[in-house]
Amino acid sequence: MGNCCSDVAGGRSAVGGTGSALNYHQQPQGPNDAIDLFLKSHGYNGLFSQIELSLSAANLSDRDLLSKSDPMAVIYLKMRDGTLEELGRTEVVLNSLNPTWIKKVNVSYHFEVMQTLVFRVYDVDTQFDNADVKMLKLDEQQFLGEASCVLSEIVTKMSQTLDLMRYEESTKSILPRSLGQITVHAEESLSSKTTTELIIRCTDLENKDLFSKSDPFLVISKIVESGISVPICKTEVIKNDLNPVWNPVFLNIQQVGSKDSPLIIECFNFNSNGKHDLLGKTQQSLLDLEKFCSGGKGEYLVLPAAVGHDYPKVLKSRLFVDKFSESVQYTFLDYLSAGYELNFMVAIDFTASNGNPRLPDSLHYIDPSGRPNAYQKAILEVGGVLQFYDSDKRFPAWGFGARPIDGPVSHCFNLNGSSNYCEVEGIPGIMMAYTSALMNVSLAGPTLFGPVITTAASIASQSLADGWQKYYILLIITDGVITDLQETKDAIVKASDLPLSILIVGVGGADFKEMEQVLDADKGDRLESLTGRVASRDIVQFVPFRDVQGGEISVVQSLLAELPIQFLSYMRARGIQPRR
């Protein structure tokens, strides 16, 4: 099993599929961070929501002489290299300039990725009216118009109306003339919200320990298309018990795939050295487990076939399902569509260790060619995704570790130079304020996070007191190890009770290991303040820029993949439901 189940900090604890951390009608906290990171390290993207798109159009151009157009819509996803990948086609609606298409198109929504959708409408030639739309050659149909938007713009409102424009193939450009409108309505698939609760027990397990009984735990894995098994949850370890009954396991249907998808359930004897003994396994689907529960039937566990044998060894050990229930819970998209916003904030490290901004070897060097430095790239990538979840796009922006003109070193100053307000207009406003600040401050030090986190937390606290439906995300970009570690831990622990998450990007060549291990709870225990207070939840995500730049996973994906989980853990722990 490797390190997935043998980490020192939480080797005996349940991982994924557990609802015990939350007090929201006993509902689960959703996908587990450690499992999500495991999936990514093995080439699998984070968990997603399945979105069903419904399309309609109005005031389309009439291209037929004796009747009205016969429109069909085609949906594409724009890839990173600019190419278009077709996601689906609607049916053809005959003789209509205001069609409402029945056929839906399914899209996988990933919060951490900016997904640009392109919608093209065609008038299908009459001779093809009875043909399968998948077989239609689009270059043989009349083009009626094109529109595009980011998927996050649709899911935050669950409906979006776009103007159709003319696409000029020869110049690869959109002509500024409206050719009607297309309306896109999004609805989250019910399977994304359905969670299964299981209570599993085993009987007559083999004893693997000399001086006591086995310490069993379960690992549940799904089988992916390549045929390998990928773990999705682990139960807690039950000490000294050959007939264990584990705490409830919660599995999201979307996480599993479907109720028919095969799952591998393995029972191990826990060993502190990480080399756990396999006590038996079985392969079943959720449908199978449901039948076990309703019929009171137990399934015999097996061990893989030994060398020289053709069949697995059937054991006397059996697996039973004492409870199988399904429930629908509020999802991340439920909150967004109900009006909750994600408010972006940024804090930039202006300490002297970044180097003289006027020299090319500085991390703050502004390249005349327009090529962004590491700070600019992090702002553009993270802000580029988050900006669509903030209606007014006014972002608080600060700097720290610099000396403003004729002033002392400041560990939290407004990036725009104002002494009264900290907000700037949009991502371009952040970029302009950043460039201006480089010309108006002297880099100094040391590197302190505490004041910035405290300032961001005060904004989140005030918003909470005012009853706003807002969740705040603070991006801290730094080149060095912090010198106020305890003060920072105290500020994070205090902020863990607020609607706030903190993303930290480490740039440059500094050794960030200690900061990563201490601040990011994915790597160990929950943070503890000087007074002994423990953080109520994990709100920090850290990534060294050098670990992801140039790789398959972008800074944005690495940082943002955990945000929906942190958002839901806050909402569910406090019993906050979407207000319709």
CSV table of C-alpha atoms in Angstrom, one decimal, residues 11-467:
chain,number,residue,atom,x,y,z
A,11,GLY,CA,-1.6,6.2,10.1
A,12,ARG,CA,-4.2,4.9,12.5
A,13,SER,CA,-6.8,7.5,11.5
A,14,ALA,CA,-9.5,7.2,8.8
A,15,VAL,CA,-8.6,8.9,5.6
A,16,GLY,CA,-11.4,9.9,3.1
A,17,GLY,CA,-14.9,8.8,3.4
A,18,THR,CA,-15.4,9.9,6.9
A,19,GLY,CA,-18.0,12.3,8.2
A,20,SER,CA,-16.8,12.5,11.8
A,21,ALA,CA,-15.0,15.8,11.4
A,22,LEU,CA,-18.2,17.6,10.7
A,23,ASN,CA,-21.3,18.3,12.6
A,24,TYR,CA,-23.8,18.9,9.8
A,25,HIS,CA,-26.5,16.3,10.1
A,26,GLN,CA,-23.7,13.7,10.1
A,27,GLN,CA,-22.9,14.4,6.5
A,28,PRO,CA,-19.4,13.7,5.2
A,29,GLN,CA,-16.7,16.2,4.5
A,30,GLY,CA,-16.3,15.0,1.0
A,31,PRO,CA,-13.1,14.0,-0.8
A,32,ASN,CA,-10.0,13.7,1.4
A,33,ASP,CA,-7.1,16.0,0.7
A,34,ALA,CA,-4.5,13.2,1.1
A,35,ILE,CA,-6.3,10.9,-1.3
A,36,ASP,CA,-6.7,13.8,-3.8
A,37,LEU,CA,-3.0,14.5,-3.7
A,38,PHE,CA,-2.3,10.7,-4.1
A,39,LEU,CA,-4.5,10.7,-7.2
A,40,LYS,CA,-2.7,13.7,-8.7
A,41,SER,CA,0.7,12.2,-8.1
A,42,HIS,CA,-0.4,9.2,-10.1
A,43,GLY,CA,-1.7,11.2,-13.0
A,44,TYR,CA,-5.4,11.6,-12.0
A,45,ASN,CA,-7.1,14.9,-11.7
A,46,GLY,CA,-9.0,16.0,-8.6
A,47,LEU,CA,-12.6,15.2,-8.0
A,48,PHE,CA,-15.1,17.0,-10.1
A,49,SER,CA,-18.8,17.8,-10.5
A,50,GLN,CA,-20.7,16.6,-13.5
A,51,ILE,CA,-22.7,19.5,-15.1
A,52,GLU,CA,-25.6,19.1,-17.5
A,53,LEU,CA,-25.9,21.9,-20.0
A,54,SER,CA,-29.3,22.8,-21.6
A,55,LEU,CA,-29.3,25.2,-24.6
A,56,SER,CA,-31.8,27.5,-26.2
A,57,ALA,CA,-31.4,30.3,-28.7
A,58,ALA,CA,-33.3,33.4,-29.9
A,59,ASN,CA,-33.4,35.6,-32.9
A,60,LEU,CA,-31.2,33.4,-35.1
A,61,SER,CA,-30.5,34.3,-38.7
A,62,ASP,CA,-32.8,32.8,-41.3
A,63,ARG,CA,-30.7,31.1,-44.0
A,64,ASP,CA,-33.5,29.1,-45.7
A,65,LEU,CA,-35.4,30.5,-48.6
A,66,LEU,CA,-38.8,28.7,-48.3
A,67,SER,CA,-38.7,28.0,-44.5
A,68,LYS,CA,-36.8,28.9,-41.4
A,69,SER,CA,-33.4,27.7,-40.4
A,70,ASP,CA,-33.0,24.1,-38.9
A,71,PRO,CA,-30.5,24.9,-36.1
A,72,MET,CA,-28.2,22.6,-34.2
A,73,ALA,CA,-25.7,23.6,-31.5
A,74,VAL,CA,-22.2,22.2,-31.0
A,75,ILE,CA,-20.3,22.7,-27.7
A,76,TYR,CA,-16.5,22.7,-27.5
A,77,LEU,CA,-13.9,23.0,-24.8
A,78,LYS,CA,-11.0,25.3,-25.6
A,79,MET,CA,-7.7,23.5,-24.8
A,80,ARG,CA,-4.6,25.2,-23.4
A,81,ASP,CA,-3.1,25.3,-26.9
A,82,GLY,CA,-6.1,27.0,-28.3
A,83,THR,CA,-7.5,24.0,-30.1
A,84,LEU,CA,-11.2,23.0,-29.7
A,85,GLU,CA,-12.3,19.7,-28.4
A,86,GLU,CA,-15.9,18.8,-29.2
A,87,LEU,CA,-18.0,17.9,-26.1
A,88,GLY,CA,-21.3,17.2,-27.8
A,89,ARG,CA,-24.1,18.2,-30.2
A,90,THR,CA,-27.8,18.9,-29.7
A,91,GLU,CA,-30.5,17.5,-32.0
A,92,VAL,CA,-31.6,19.5,-35.0
A,93,VAL,CA,-34.8,21.6,-34.5
A,94,LEU,CA,-36.7,22.1,-37.7
A,95,ASN,CA,-37.9,25.5,-38.9
A,96,SER,CA,-37.1,27.5,-35.9
A,97,LEU,CA,-35.3,30.8,-35.2
A,98,ASN,CA,-35.9,30.4,-31.5
A,99,PRO,CA,-35.1,26.8,-30.7
A,100,THR,CA,-35.1,25.1,-27.3
A,101,TRP,CA,-32.9,22.0,-27.7
A,102,ILE,CA,-33.9,18.9,-25.7
A,103,LYS,CA,-30.6,17.0,-25.8
A,104,LYS,CA,-28.3,17.9,-22.9
A,105,VAL,CA,-24.5,18.0,-23.0
A,106,ASN,CA,-22.5,16.8,-20.0
A,107,VAL,CA,-19.4,18.7,-18.9
A,108,SER,CA,-17.0,17.9,-16.1
A,109,TYR,CA,-16.6,21.0,-14.0
A,110,HIS,CA,-13.2,21.4,-12.3
A,111,PHE,CA,-13.0,24.4,-9.9
A,112,GLU,CA,-9.2,24.7,-10.2
A,113,VAL,CA,-9.2,25.0,-14.0
A,114,MET,CA,-10.4,27.8,-16.1
A,115,GLN,CA,-12.5,26.0,-18.7
A,116,THR,CA,-13.5,28.1,-21.7
A,117,LEU,CA,-16.5,26.8,-23.6
A,118,VAL,CA,-17.3,27.6,-27.2
A,119,PHE,CA,-20.9,27.3,-28.6
A,120,ARG,CA,-21.4,27.2,-32.4
A,121,VAL,CA,-24.8,27.1,-34.0
A,122,TYR,CA,-25.4,25.7,-37.5
A,123,ASP,CA,-28.3,25.6,-39.9
A,124,VAL,CA,-28.4,22.0,-41.0
A,125,ASP,CA,-29.2,21.4,-44.7
A,126,THR,CA,-32.6,19.8,-45.3
A,127,GLN,CA,-31.1,16.8,-47.0
A,128,PHE,CA,-29.5,15.9,-43.6
A,129,ASP,CA,-32.6,16.3,-41.4
A,130,ASN,CA,-32.9,12.6,-40.7
A,131,ALA,CA,-29.2,11.9,-40.3
A,132,ASP,CA,-27.4,11.1,-37.0
A,133,VAL,CA,-26.1,14.5,-35.8
A,134,LYS,CA,-22.8,12.8,-34.9
A,135,MET,CA,-22.2,12.0,-38.6
A,136,LEU,CA,-22.9,15.5,-39.9
A,137,LYS,CA,-19.9,17.2,-41.5
A,138,LEU,CA,-20.0,20.8,-40.1
A,139,ASP,CA,-18.3,22.3,-43.1
A,140,GLU,CA,-21.3,21.2,-45.1
A,141,GLN,CA,-23.7,23.2,-42.9
A,142,GLN,CA,-24.4,26.9,-42.8
A,143,PHE,CA,-22.7,28.6,-39.8
A,144,LEU,CA,-25.2,30.8,-37.8
A,145,GLY,CA,-23.0,32.2,-35.0
A,146,GLU,CA,-20.6,31.6,-32.2
A,147,ALA,CA,-20.3,32.5,-28.5
A,148,SER,CA,-17.9,31.7,-25.7
A,149,CYS,CA,-17.6,32.0,-22.0
A,150,VAL,CA,-15.9,30.4,-19.0
A,151,LEU,CA,-17.8,27.5,-17.4
A,152,SER,CA,-17.4,29.1,-13.9
A,153,GLU,CA,-19.5,32.1,-15.2
A,154,ILE,CA,-22.3,29.7,-16.0
A,155,VAL,CA,-22.2,27.7,-12.8
A,156,THR,CA,-22.2,30.7,-10.5
A,157,LYS,CA,-25.5,31.8,-12.0
A,158,MET,CA,-26.7,28.5,-13.4
A,159,SER,CA,-27.8,30.4,-16.5
A,160,GLN,CA,-26.0,32.7,-19.0
A,161,THR,CA,-27.2,34.4,-22.1
A,162,LEU,CA,-24.5,35.2,-24.7
A,163,ASP,CA,-24.6,37.1,-28.0
A,164,LEU,CA,-23.8,35.0,-31.1
A,165,MET,CA,-21.1,36.5,-33.3
A,166,ARG,CA,-19.8,35.7,-36.7
A,167,TYR,CA,-16.5,33.7,-36.8
A,168,GLU,CA,-14.3,34.6,-39.7
A,169,GLU,CA,-12.3,31.5,-40.6
A,170,SER,CA,-9.7,33.2,-42.8
A,171,THR,CA,-8.7,35.7,-40.1
A,172,LYS,CA,-9.5,33.5,-37.1
A,173,SER,CA,-11.5,36.4,-35.6
A,174,ILE,CA,-15.0,37.2,-34.3
A,175,LEU,CA,-16.8,39.9,-36.3
A,176,PRO,CA,-18.6,42.4,-34.0
A,177,ARG,CA,-22.2,41.8,-35.2
A,178,SER,CA,-24.8,40.1,-33.1
A,179,LEU,CA,-26.5,37.1,-34.9
A,180,GLY,CA,-28.9,36.3,-32.1
A,181,GLN,CA,-28.5,35.0,-28.6
A,182,ILE,CA,-27.8,31.6,-27.0
A,183,THR,CA,-28.8,30.8,-23.4
A,184,VAL,CA,-26.9,28.1,-21.5
A,185,HIS,CA,-28.5,26.7,-18.4
A,186,ALA,CA,-26.4,24.5,-16.1
A,187,GLU,CA,-27.6,21.9,-13.6
A,188,GLU,CA,-25.5,19.7,-11.4
A,189,SER,CA,-26.0,16.0,-11.9
A,190,LEU,CA,-27.7,14.4,-9.0
A,191,SER,CA,-25.0,11.8,-8.8
A,192,SER,CA,-22.6,14.5,-7.8
A,193,LYS,CA,-24.6,15.1,-4.7
A,194,THR,CA,-25.5,11.6,-3.7
A,195,THR,CA,-23.5,10.1,-0.8
A,196,THR,CA,-23.6,6.5,0.4
A,197,GLU,CA,-23.2,5.7,4.1
A,198,LEU,CA,-21.8,2.3,4.9
A,199,ILE,CA,-21.2,0.5,8.2
A,200,ILE,CA,-18.9,-2.4,7.5
A,201,ARG,CA,-17.7,-5.2,9.8
A,202,CYS,CA,-15.6,-8.3,9.4
A,203,THR,CA,-15.7,-11.7,11.2
A,204,ASP,CA,-13.1,-14.4,11.9
A,205,LEU,CA,-10.1,-12.4,10.7
A,206,GLU,CA,-6.7,-14.1,10.8
A,207,ASN,CA,-4.5,-13.2,13.8
A,208,LYS,CA,-1.1,-11.8,12.6
A,209,ASP,CA,0.3,-10.6,15.9
A,210,LEU,CA,2.3,-12.7,18.3
A,211,PHE,CA,1.3,-11.2,21.6
A,212,SER,CA,-2.1,-9.7,20.7
A,213,LYS,CA,-4.8,-9.9,18.1
A,214,SER,CA,-4.6,-8.2,14.7
A,215,ASP,CA,-5.2,-4.4,14.4
A,216,PRO,CA,-7.4,-4.3,11.3
A,217,PHE,CA,-8.4,-1.5,9.0
A,218,LEU,CA,-10.0,-1.3,5.5
A,219,VAL,CA,-8.8,0.3,2.3
A,220,ILE,CA,-11.5,0.9,-0.4
A,221,SER,CA,-10.2,1.5,-3.9
A,222,LYS,CA,-11.8,2.1,-7.3
A,223,ILE,CA,-10.6,0.5,-10.5
A,224,VAL,CA,-9.8,3.1,-13.2
A,225,GLU,CA,-9.8,2.6,-17.0
A,226,SER,CA,-6.1,1.5,-17.1
A,227,GLY,CA,-7.0,-1.4,-14.8
A,228,ILE,CA,-5.1,-0.2,-11.7
A,229,SER,CA,-6.7,0.4,-8.4
A,230,VAL,CA,-6.7,3.9,-6.8
A,231,PRO,CA,-7.5,4.3,-3.1
A,232,ILE,CA,-10.4,6.5,-2.2
A,233,CYS,CA,-10.7,6.0,1.5
A,234,LYS,CA,-9.3,4.2,4.5
A,235,THR,CA,-11.0,3.4,7.8
A,236,GLU,CA,-9.6,3.9,11.2
A,237,VAL,CA,-7.5,1.1,12.8
A,238,ILE,CA,-9.3,-1.0,15.4
A,239,LYS,CA,-6.8,-2.4,17.9
A,240,ASN,CA,-6.7,-6.0,19.0
A,241,ASP,CA,-9.9,-7.2,17.3
A,242,LEU,CA,-10.6,-10.1,15.0
A,243,ASN,CA,-14.3,-9.2,14.6
A,244,PRO,CA,-14.1,-5.4,14.0
A,245,VAL,CA,-17.0,-3.0,13.3
A,246,TRP,CA,-15.7,0.2,11.8
A,247,ASN,CA,-17.1,3.8,12.0
A,248,PRO,CA,-19.4,4.8,9.1
A,249,VAL,CA,-17.8,5.2,5.8
A,250,PHE,CA,-19.2,7.9,3.4
A,251,LEU,CA,-18.6,7.5,-0.3
A,252,ASN,CA,-19.7,10.1,-2.9
A,253,ILE,CA,-21.2,8.4,-6.0
A,254,GLN,CA,-19.2,10.8,-8.2
A,255,GLN,CA,-16.1,9.8,-6.3
A,256,VAL,CA,-16.7,6.1,-7.0
A,257,GLY,CA,-17.9,6.5,-10.6
A,258,SER,CA,-21.4,4.8,-10.3
A,259,LYS,CA,-23.2,2.3,-8.2
A,260,ASP,CA,-22.1,-0.4,-10.8
A,261,SER,CA,-18.4,0.5,-10.7
A,262,PRO,CA,-16.2,-2.2,-9.2
A,263,LEU,CA,-14.6,-1.5,-5.8
A,264,ILE,CA,-11.8,-3.4,-4.1
A,265,ILE,CA,-12.1,-3.7,-0.4
A,266,GLU,CA,-8.9,-4.8,1.3
A,267,CYS,CA,-8.5,-5.6,5.0
A,268,PHE,CA,-5.1,-5.1,6.5
A,269,ASN,CA,-3.4,-5.6,9.8
A,270,PHE,CA,-1.7,-2.4,10.9
A,271,ASN,CA,2.0,-2.3,11.4
A,272,SER,CA,3.8,0.9,12.5
A,273,ASN,CA,6.6,0.3,10.0
A,274,GLY,CA,4.1,0.8,7.2
A,275,LYS,CA,4.3,-2.8,6.0
A,276,HIS,CA,0.7,-3.8,6.7
A,277,ASP,CA,-0.3,-7.5,6.4
A,278,LEU,CA,-3.1,-8.2,4.0
A,279,LEU,CA,-5.8,-10.1,5.8
A,280,GLY,CA,-8.1,-10.6,2.9
A,281,LYS,CA,-9.9,-8.7,0.1
A,282,THR,CA,-13.1,-8.7,-2.0
A,283,GLN,CA,-14.2,-7.0,-5.2
A,284,GLN,CA,-17.8,-5.6,-5.1
A,285,SER,CA,-19.8,-2.7,-6.4
A,286,LEU,CA,-22.0,-0.4,-4.3
A,287,LEU,CA,-25.0,-2.3,-5.7
A,288,ASP,CA,-23.5,-5.6,-4.4
A,289,LEU,CA,-22.9,-4.0,-1.0
A,290,GLU,CA,-26.5,-2.8,-0.9
A,291,LYS,CA,-27.7,-6.3,-1.5
A,292,PHE,CA,-25.4,-7.7,1.3
A,293,CYS,CA,-27.1,-5.2,3.7
A,294,SER,CA,-30.7,-5.9,2.7
A,295,GLY,CA,-30.1,-9.7,2.7
A,296,GLY,CA,-27.9,-9.9,5.7
A,297,LYS,CA,-25.4,-11.8,3.6
A,298,GLY,CA,-21.7,-11.8,4.2
A,299,GLU,CA,-19.0,-12.2,1.6
A,300,TYR,CA,-15.9,-14.4,2.1
A,301,LEU,CA,-12.6,-12.7,1.8
A,302,VAL,CA,-9.9,-14.1,-0.4
A,303,LEU,CA,-6.1,-13.8,-0.7
A,304,PRO,CA,-4.4,-13.5,-4.1
A,305,ALA,CA,-3.3,-16.8,-5.7
A,306,ALA,CA,0.0,-18.0,-4.4
A,307,VAL,CA,2.8,-18.8,-6.7
A,308,GLY,CA,2.1,-22.0,-8.6
A,309,HIS,CA,-1.7,-21.8,-7.9
A,310,ASP,CA,-4.4,-20.7,-10.4
A,311,TYR,CA,-7.1,-19.6,-7.9
A,312,PRO,CA,-7.2,-17.2,-5.0
A,313,LYS,CA,-7.4,-18.7,-1.5
A,314,VAL,CA,-10.9,-18.4,0.0
A,315,LEU,CA,-10.8,-17.6,3.7
A,316,LYS,CA,-13.2,-18.2,6.6
A,317,SER,CA,-13.1,-14.4,7.2
A,318,ARG,CA,-16.3,-12.6,6.0
A,319,LEU,CA,-17.3,-9.0,5.3
A,320,PHE,CA,-20.8,-7.8,6.2
A,321,VAL,CA,-22.6,-4.5,5.6
A,322,ASP,CA,-24.7,-3.5,8.6
A,323,LYS,CA,-25.9,-0.2,7.1
A,324,PHE,CA,-26.3,1.1,3.6
A,325,SER,CA,-28.1,4.4,3.1
A,326,GLU,CA,-28.0,7.1,0.5
A,327,SER,CA,-28.5,10.9,0.9
A,328,VAL,CA,-28.3,14.0,-1.1
A,329,GLN,CA,-26.1,16.8,0.4
A,330,TYR,CA,-25.5,20.4,-0.6
A,331,THR,CA,-22.5,20.7,-2.9
A,332,PHE,CA,-20.0,23.5,-3.6
A,333,LEU,CA,-22.0,24.5,-6.7
A,334,ASP,CA,-25.2,24.7,-4.6
A,335,TYR,CA,-23.7,27.5,-2.6
A,336,LEU,CA,-22.3,29.3,-5.6
A,337,SER,CA,-25.7,29.2,-7.4
A,338,ALA,CA,-27.3,30.5,-4.3
A,339,GLY,CA,-25.2,33.7,-4.4
A,340,TYR,CA,-22.1,32.8,-2.3
A,341,GLU,CA,-19.0,34.5,-3.6
A,342,LEU,CA,-15.3,33.8,-3.4
A,343,ASN,CA,-13.4,37.0,-2.7
A,344,PHE,CA,-9.7,37.1,-3.8
A,345,MET,CA,-7.0,38.8,-1.8
A,346,VAL,CA,-3.3,38.9,-2.4
A,347,ALA,CA,-0.1,39.7,-0.4
A,348,ILE,CA,3.3,40.1,-2.0
A,349,ASP,CA,6.7,39.6,-0.4
A,350,PHE,CA,8.9,42.8,-0.9
A,351,THR,CA,11.8,41.6,1.3
A,352,ALA,CA,15.4,42.3,0.1
A,353,SER,CA,16.1,38.6,-0.5
A,354,ASN,CA,14.2,39.0,-3.7
A,355,GLY,CA,17.1,41.0,-5.2
A,356,ASN,CA,17.3,44.4,-6.8
A,357,PRO,CA,14.1,44.7,-9.0
A,358,ARG,CA,16.2,46.6,-11.6
A,359,LEU,CA,18.5,43.6,-12.2
A,360,PRO,CA,17.5,40.6,-14.4
A,361,ASP,CA,18.4,38.1,-11.7
A,362,SER,CA,15.8,39.6,-9.3
A,363,LEU,CA,12.6,37.7,-8.6
A,364,HIS,CA,10.8,41.1,-8.9
A,365,TYR,CA,12.5,42.0,-12.3
A,366,ILE,CA,9.9,43.4,-14.7
A,367,ASP,CA,11.0,42.1,-18.1
A,368,PRO,CA,10.6,44.7,-20.9
A,369,SER,CA,9.5,42.0,-23.3
A,370,GLY,CA,6.4,41.5,-21.2
A,371,ARG,CA,7.3,38.0,-19.9
A,372,PRO,CA,5.8,37.8,-16.4
A,373,ASN,CA,8.1,37.0,-13.4
A,374,ALA,CA,7.1,34.4,-10.9
A,375,TYR,CA,5.1,36.8,-8.8
A,376,GLN,CA,3.1,38.1,-11.8
A,377,LYS,CA,2.5,34.6,-13.1
A,378,ALA,CA,1.1,33.4,-9.7
A,379,ILE,CA,-1.2,36.4,-9.6
A,380,LEU,CA,-2.4,35.9,-13.2
A,381,GLU,CA,-3.0,32.2,-12.8
A,382,VAL,CA,-4.7,32.2,-9.4
A,383,GLY,CA,-6.5,35.4,-9.9
A,384,GLY,CA,-7.5,34.4,-13.4
A,385,VAL,CA,-9.6,31.5,-12.0
A,386,LEU,CA,-11.0,33.2,-8.9
A,387,GLN,CA,-12.0,36.5,-10.5
A,388,PHE,CA,-15.1,34.9,-12.0
A,389,TYR,CA,-16.5,34.1,-8.5
A,390,ASP,CA,-16.4,37.7,-7.3
A,391,SER,CA,-19.1,40.0,-8.7
A,392,ASP,CA,-17.5,43.4,-8.2
A,393,LYS,CA,-13.9,42.2,-8.9
A,394,ARG,CA,-12.4,44.6,-6.4
A,395,PHE,CA,-9.5,42.8,-4.7
A,396,PRO,CA,-7.6,43.8,-1.5
A,397,ALA,CA,-3.9,43.8,-2.3
A,398,TRP,CA,-1.0,44.2,0.1
A,399,GLY,CA,2.7,44.1,0.3
A,400,PHE,CA,5.0,43.2,3.2
A,401,GLY,CA,8.6,43.4,4.2
A,402,ALA,CA,9.4,46.8,2.5
A,403,ARG,CA,10.1,50.4,3.6
A,404,PRO,CA,7.7,52.9,1.9
A,405,ILE,CA,9.3,56.3,1.1
A,406,ASP,CA,10.4,58.1,4.2
A,407,GLY,CA,8.7,55.5,6.5
A,408,PRO,CA,9.6,52.5,8.7
A,409,VAL,CA,9.5,48.9,7.4
A,410,SER,CA,5.9,47.8,7.0
A,411,HIS,CA,4.7,44.2,7.2
A,412,CYS,CA,1.3,45.0,5.7
A,413,PHE,CA,0.9,48.0,3.4
A,414,ASN,CA,-1.7,48.8,0.8
A,415,LEU,CA,-0.2,47.9,-2.6
A,416,ASN,CA,-2.0,50.8,-4.3
A,417,GLY,CA,-0.1,53.3,-2.1
A,418,SER,CA,-3.3,54.5,-0.4
A,419,SER,CA,-3.5,55.0,3.3
A,420,ASN,CA,-7.2,54.6,3.3
A,421,TYR,CA,-8.2,51.6,1.2
A,422,CYS,CA,-6.6,48.4,0.0
A,423,GLU,CA,-8.7,47.4,-3.0
A,424,VAL,CA,-7.8,47.6,-6.6
A,425,GLU,CA,-9.9,47.0,-9.8
A,426,GLY,CA,-9.5,43.5,-11.2
A,427,ILE,CA,-6.4,41.5,-12.0
A,428,PRO,CA,-5.0,44.4,-14.1
A,429,GLY,CA,-5.3,46.6,-11.1
A,430,ILE,CA,-3.2,44.2,-9.0
A,431,MET,CA,-0.6,44.1,-11.7
A,432,MET,CA,-0.4,47.8,-12.1
A,433,ALA,CA,-0.3,48.4,-8.3
A,434,TYR,CA,2.5,45.7,-8.0
A,435,THR,CA,4.6,47.4,-10.7
A,436,SER,CA,4.1,50.8,-9.1
A,437,ALA,CA,5.0,49.6,-5.7
A,438,LEU,CA,8.3,48.3,-6.9
A,439,MET,CA,9.2,51.9,-7.9
A,440,ASN,CA,8.0,53.4,-4.7
A,441,VAL,CA,9.3,51.2,-1.8
A,442,SER,CA,12.7,49.9,-0.7
A,443,LEU,CA,13.0,46.2,-0.2
A,444,ALA,CA,13.8,45.3,3.4
A,445,GLY,CA,12.7,42.5,5.8
A,446,PRO,CA,12.3,40.3,7.7
A,447,THR,CA,9.6,38.0,6.3
A,448,LEU,CA,6.5,38.1,8.5
A,449,PHE,CA,3.1,36.6,7.6
A,450,GLY,CA,1.3,37.3,10.8
A,451,PRO,CA,0.3,41.0,10.1
A,452,VAL,CA,-1.1,40.1,6.6
A,453,ILE,CA,-3.1,37.1,7.8
A,454,THR,CA,-4.5,39.1,10.7
A,455,THR,CA,-5.6,41.9,8.3
A,456,ALA,CA,-7.2,39.5,5.9
A,457,ALA,CA,-8.9,37.7,8.9
A,458,SER,CA,-10.4,41.0,10.1
A,459,ILE,CA,-12.0,41.6,6.7
A,460,ALA,CA,-13.5,38.1,6.8
A,461,SER,CA,-14.7,38.6,10.4
A,462,GLN,CA,-16.4,41.8,9.5
A,463,SER,CA,-18.1,40.3,6.5
A,464,LEU,CA,-19.3,37.4,8.7
A,465,ALA,CA,-20.7,39.9,11.2
A,466,ASP,CA,-22.5,41.8,8.5
A,467,GLY,CA,-24.1,38.6,7.2
